[in-house]
CSV table of C-alpha atoms in Angstrom, one decimal:
chain,number,residue,atom,x,y,z
A,712,MET,CA,16.2,-2.4,-2.3
A,713,LEU,CA,14.9,0.4,-4.6
A,714,THR,CA,12.7,-2.2,-6.3
A,715,THR,CA,11.0,-2.9,-3.0
A,716,ALA,CA,10.2,0.7,-2.5
A,717,ILE,CA,8.8,1.1,-6.0
A,718,ILE,CA,6.6,-2.0,-5.6
A,719,ALA,CA,5.3,-0.7,-2.2
A,720,VAL,CA,4.4,2.7,-3.7
A,721,LEU,CA,2.6,1.0,-6.6
A,722,LEU,CA,0.7,-1.2,-4.1
A,723,LEU,CA,-0.3,1.9,-2.2
A,724,GLY,CA,-1.6,3.6,-5.4
A,725,TRP,CA,-3.5,0.4,-6.4
A,726,ALA,CA,-5.0,0.0,-2.9
A,727,ILE,CA,-6.2,3.6,-2.8
A,728,HIS,CA,-7.8,3.1,-6.1
A,729,LEU,CA,-9.6,0.0,-4.7
A,730,VAL,CA,-10.8,1.9,-1.7
A,731,GLU,CA,-12.1,4.7,-3.8
A,732,ARG,CA,-13.9,2.3,-6.2
A,733,GLY,CA,-15.4,0.3,-3.3
A,734,TRP,CA,-16.5,3.5,-1.6
A,735,ARG,CA,-18.3,4.7,-4.7
A,736,GLN,CA,-19.9,1.4,-5.4
A,737,ARG,CA,-20.8,0.8,-1.7
A,738,GLU,CA,-18.8,-2.5,-1.7
A,739,GLU,CA,-17.4,-3.2,1.7
A,740,ASP,CA,-15.2,-6.1,0.3
A,741,LEU,CA,-13.2,-3.7,-1.9
A,742,VAL,CA,-12.8,-1.2,0.9
A,743,LEU,CA,-11.6,-3.9,3.2
A,744,ALA,CA,-9.2,-5.3,0.6
A,745,GLY,CA,-7.9,-1.9,-0.2
A,746,GLY,CA,-7.4,-1.1,3.4
A,747,LEU,CA,-5.5,-4.3,4.0
A,748,VAL,CA,-3.2,-3.6,1.1
A,749,VAL,CA,-2.6,-0.1,2.3
A,750,LEU,CA,-1.6,-1.4,5.7
A,751,THR,CA,0.7,-4.0,4.2
A,752,ALA,CA,2.4,-1.6,1.7
A,753,GLY,CA,2.8,1.0,4.5
A,754,ALA,CA,4.5,-1.7,6.7
A,755,VAL,CA,6.8,-2.6,3.8
A,756,LEU,CA,7.7,1.1,3.3
A,757,LEU,CA,8.3,1.5,7.1
A,758,VAL,CA,10.6,-1.6,7.3
A,759,TYR,CA,12.4,-0.5,4.1
A,760,SER,CA,13.1,2.9,5.6
A,761,LEU,CA,14.2,1.5,8.9
A,762,ILE,CA,16.6,-1.0,7.2
A,763,SER,CA,18.0,1.6,4.9
A,764,ARG,CA,18.7,3.9,7.8
A,765,LEU,CA,20.2,1.0,9.9
A,766,PHE,CA,22.6,-0.1,7.1
A,767,SER,CA,22.9,3.4,5.6
A,768,LEU,CA,21.8,2.3,2.1
């Protein structure tokens, strides 16, 4: 379970990097891709925290 949290945090960092780079270069595709990865990684972290509280991990 800890591996999932680490991967989600790494995805968040990478996605924020994509959004920043896309914003600087005025590329909407990178901003959109980064935003989607941020939403996905955020959802993974939310589910991870809910499951860990439910099962007291």
